[in-house]
Coordinates of N, CA and C in Angstrom, one line a residue:
M577 N -62.0 94.6 78.7 CA -62.9 96.2 78.3 C -62.2 97.1 79.1
R578 N -61.4 97.0 80.8 CA -60.8 97.8 81.4 C -60.0 98.3 81.4
G579 N -59.5 97.5 80.7 CA -58.0 97.8 80.4 C -57.5 98.7 79.4
V580 N -58.5 98.9 78.4 CA -59.1 99.7 77.2 C -59.2 101.1 78.3
G581 N -60.0 101.1 79.3 CA -60.3 102.4 79.6 C -59.9 103.3 80.6
K582 N -58.9 102.3 81.1 CA -58.0 103.0 82.2 C -56.7 103.5 81.6
Y583 N -56.0 102.6 79.9 CA -56.3 103.5 78.6 C -55.9 104.6 78.1
M584 N -57.4 104.3 78.2 CA -57.8 106.3 77.0 C -57.7 107.3 78.3
V585 N -58.6 106.8 79.8 CA -58.0 108.0 80.8 C -56.5 108.5 80.8
L586 N -55.8 107.6 80.3 CA -54.1 107.9 80.9 C -54.3 108.7 79.8
C587 N -54.4 108.3 78.1 CA -53.6 109.4 77.0 C -55.2 110.7 77.7
C588 N -55.8 110.2 77.8 CA -56.3 111.6 78.4 C -55.9 113.0 78.9
L589 N -55.3 112.2 79.7 CA -54.6 112.9 81.4 C -53.1 113.2 80.3
G590 N -52.5 112.1 80.5 CA -51.4 112.6 79.2 C -51.6 114.1 78.3
L591 N -52.9 114.0 77.3 CA -53.1 115.1 76.5 C -53.4 116.4 77.4
L592 N -54.1 116.2 78.4 CA -54.3 117.2 79.2 C -52.6 118.2 80.0
F593 N -52.2 117.4 80.4 CA -50.7 117.7 80.7 C -50.2 118.1 79.5
L594 N -50.1 117.7 78.3 CA -49.8 118.7 77.6 C -50.1 120.2 76.9
L595 N -51.1 119.8 77.1 CA -51.7 121.4 76.8 C -51.6 122.3 77.6
V596 N -52.0 121.7 79.0 CA -51.2 122.6 80.0 C -49.8 123.4 79.9
Q597 N -49.0 122.4 79.8 CA -47.8 122.6 79.5 C -47.6 123.5 78.2
A598 N -48.3 123.5 77.1 CA -48.1 124.7 75.8 C -48.6 125.7 76.0
K599 N -50.0 126.2 77.0 CA -50.6 127.5 77.7 C -49.6 127.8 78.3
A600 N -49.2 127.0 79.0 CA -48.0 128.2 80.1 C -46.9 128.4 79.6
Q601 N -46.4 128.2 78.1 CA -45.4 129.1 77.9 C -45.9 130.1 76.4
E602 N -47.2 130.1 76.9 CA -47.4 131.1 75.4 C -47.5 132.7 75.4
P603 N -47.8 133.3 77.4 CA -47.2 134.1 77.5 C -45.7 135.3 77.3
Y604 N -44.9 133.6 77.0 CA -43.4 134.0 76.8 C -43.6 134.9 75.2
F605 N -44.1 133.9 74.8 CA -43.6 133.7 72.8 C -43.4 134.4 72.6
G606 N -42.1 135.5 72.2 CA -42.2 136.5 71.3 C -41.5 137.2 72.2
K607 N -41.1 136.7 72.8 CA -40.5 138.2 74.1 C -39.2 138.5 74.2
N608 N -38.4 137.7 73.7 CA -36.8 137.5 73.6 C -36.7 139.2 72.5
K609 N -36.0 140.1 72.7 CA -36.0 141.1 71.8 C -34.2 141.3 71.7
V610 N -34.0 141.3 70.7 CA -33.1 141.3 70.3 C -31.4 142.6 70.6
Q611 N -31.1 142.7 71.3 CA -30.0 143.6 72.6 C -29.0 144.1 71.4
Y612 N -29.4 145.5 70.8 CA -28.6 146.0 69.1 C -27.7 147.4 70.5
R613 N -26.4 146.9 69.8 CA -25.4 148.0 70.3 C -24.8 148.5 68.9
H614 N -24.3 149.8 68.8 CA -23.6 150.9 67.7 C -22.9 150.2 67.3
F615 N -22.9 149.8 65.8 CA -22.0 149.2 64.8 C -21.8 150.1 64.4
D616 N -19.8 150.4 63.6 CA -19.3 151.3 63.0 C -19.2 150.0 62.3
W617 N -20.1 150.2 60.7 CA -20.4 149.0 59.6 C -19.0 149.7 58.9
Y618 N -18.4 148.2 58.4 CA -18.1 148.7 56.9 C -18.2 147.3 55.9
F619 N -17.4 147.8 55.2 CA -17.4 145.7 53.8 C -16.6 146.3 52.6
I620 N -16.7 144.5 52.0 CA -15.8 144.4 51.6 C -17.0 143.9 50.4
Q621 N -16.6 144.3 48.5 CA -17.0 144.0 48.0 C -16.6 142.8 47.1
T622 N -17.1 142.0 46.9 CA -16.6 140.7 46.2 C -16.8 140.6 44.9
E623 N -16.8 139.8 43.7 CA -17.7 139.3 42.2 C -19.2 139.6 42.6
N624 N -19.5 138.5 43.5 CA -20.8 138.0 44.1 C -21.7 138.6 45.4
F625 N -20.8 139.1 46.3 CA -20.8 139.1 47.1 C -20.8 140.2 48.0
D626 N -22.0 141.3 48.7 CA -21.0 142.4 49.6 C -20.9 142.1 50.9
I627 N -19.9 142.1 52.1 CA -20.0 141.7 52.9 C -19.6 142.6 53.9
Y628 N -20.5 142.5 55.2 CA -20.5 143.7 55.6 C -20.3 143.1 57.2
Y629 N -18.8 144.3 58.0 CA -18.6 143.6 58.7 C -17.9 145.1 59.9
Y630 N -18.0 144.7 61.3 CA -17.4 145.9 61.5 C -16.1 146.0 62.3
K631 N -15.7 146.9 62.6 CA -14.3 147.2 63.7 C -13.2 146.6 64.0
G632 N -12.2 145.5 63.6 CA -12.3 144.5 64.2 C -12.3 143.4 63.8
A633 N -12.8 142.6 62.5 CA -13.7 141.8 62.2 C -13.0 141.8 60.6
Y634 N -12.1 142.9 60.3 CA -11.2 142.8 59.3 C -10.9 141.1 58.3
H635 N -10.2 140.7 59.0 CA -9.7 139.2 58.7 C -10.8 138.5 58.4
L636 N -11.6 138.0 59.4 CA -13.2 137.6 59.5 C -13.5 137.8 57.7
A637 N -14.1 138.6 57.6 CA -14.7 139.0 56.0 C -13.8 138.7 55.3
K638 N -12.4 138.9 55.0 CA -11.1 138.6 54.1 C -11.4 137.2 54.2
F639 N -11.7 136.2 54.8 CA -11.8 135.4 54.8 C -13.0 134.8 54.7
A640 N -14.7 134.8 54.8 CA -15.0 134.8 54.2 C -15.6 134.9 52.9
A641 N -14.8 136.0 52.5 CA -14.9 136.5 50.6 C -14.5 135.0 50.4
D642 N -12.8 135.2 50.3 CA -12.7 133.6 50.0 C -13.2 132.2 49.4
V643 N -13.6 132.2 51.2 CA -14.4 131.1 50.5 C -16.2 130.7 50.0
L644 N -16.4 131.9 50.9 CA -17.8 132.1 49.6 C -17.3 132.5 48.5
E645 N -16.9 132.9 47.3 CA -16.3 132.7 46.9 C -16.5 131.3 46.2
D646 N -15.5 130.6 46.6 CA -14.7 129.9 46.1 C -16.0 128.8 45.9
A647 N -17.0 128.9 47.1 CA -18.5 128.2 47.6 C -18.8 127.7 46.1
Y648 N -19.0 129.4 45.7 CA -20.3 129.3 44.9 C -19.4 129.7 43.7
L649 N -18.6 129.5 43.2 CA -17.8 128.9 42.4 C -18.2 127.7 42.0
Q650 N -18.4 126.2 42.5 CA -18.0 125.2 42.9 C -19.7 124.7 42.8
I651 N -20.4 125.7 43.6 CA -22.0 125.4 43.2 C -22.2 125.8 41.4
K652 N -21.8 126.9 41.0 CA -21.6 127.2 40.0 C -22.2 126.4 38.8
K653 N -20.8 125.8 39.4 CA -20.4 124.7 38.5 C -20.6 123.0 37.8
E654 N -21.3 122.8 39.4 CA -21.9 121.5 39.9 C -23.1 122.0 39.2
L655 N -24.3 123.1 39.7 CA -25.2 122.9 39.9 C -25.9 123.7 38.6
R656 N -25.1 124.6 37.8 CA -25.3 125.1 36.6 C -25.9 126.4 36.7
Y657 N -25.6 127.0 38.2 CA -26.3 127.8 38.8 C -26.2 129.5 38.7
D658 N -26.5 130.2 38.3 CA -26.4 131.4 38.3 C -27.2 132.3 39.1
L659 N -26.4 133.5 39.9 CA -27.3 134.7 41.0 C -26.8 135.3 39.9
S660 N -28.2 136.1 40.4 CA -29.7 137.2 39.9 C -28.7 138.9 39.9
K661 N -28.5 138.3 41.3 CA -27.9 139.9 41.9 C -26.3 139.3 42.7
R662 N -26.2 140.5 43.4 CA -25.2 140.5 44.2 C -26.2 140.1 45.6
V663 N -25.3 139.1 46.7 CA -25.7 138.9 48.0 C -25.6 139.3 49.2
P664 N -25.8 140.0 50.1 CA -25.9 140.3 51.0 C -25.4 139.5 52.2
V665 N -24.0 139.8 52.8 CA -23.5 139.3 53.6 C -23.7 140.0 55.3
I666 N -24.4 139.1 56.2 CA -23.3 140.2 57.0 C -22.5 139.3 58.7
L667 N -21.7 139.9 58.6 CA -21.0 139.0 59.7 C -20.9 139.2 61.0
Y668 N -20.7 138.9 62.2 CA -21.0 139.4 63.7 C -19.5 138.7 63.9
K669 N -19.0 139.1 64.7 CA -17.9 138.6 65.7 C -17.6 138.3 66.8
S670 N -18.4 137.1 66.7 CA -18.3 136.3 68.2 C -18.5 134.9 68.1

């Protein structure tokens, strides 16, 4: 019976430790704000996608357009799924 009592005390202490740690994180939750810079956006329209990109990322956008259309054709063929509207895609050059 003594072993069970020690086990219960250790479990309670472990749980208390976890609760204290969770409470310590609470004031910081949601404090990370996205830092936006001003971007001049451009876009490419394909048959099914609107691909938005900013200056200097045209080649990336063109590559993404080709890959997206190819992937959509495969999904359409294999899963018999059609898009109901154009899909916007935002590319960041990072």
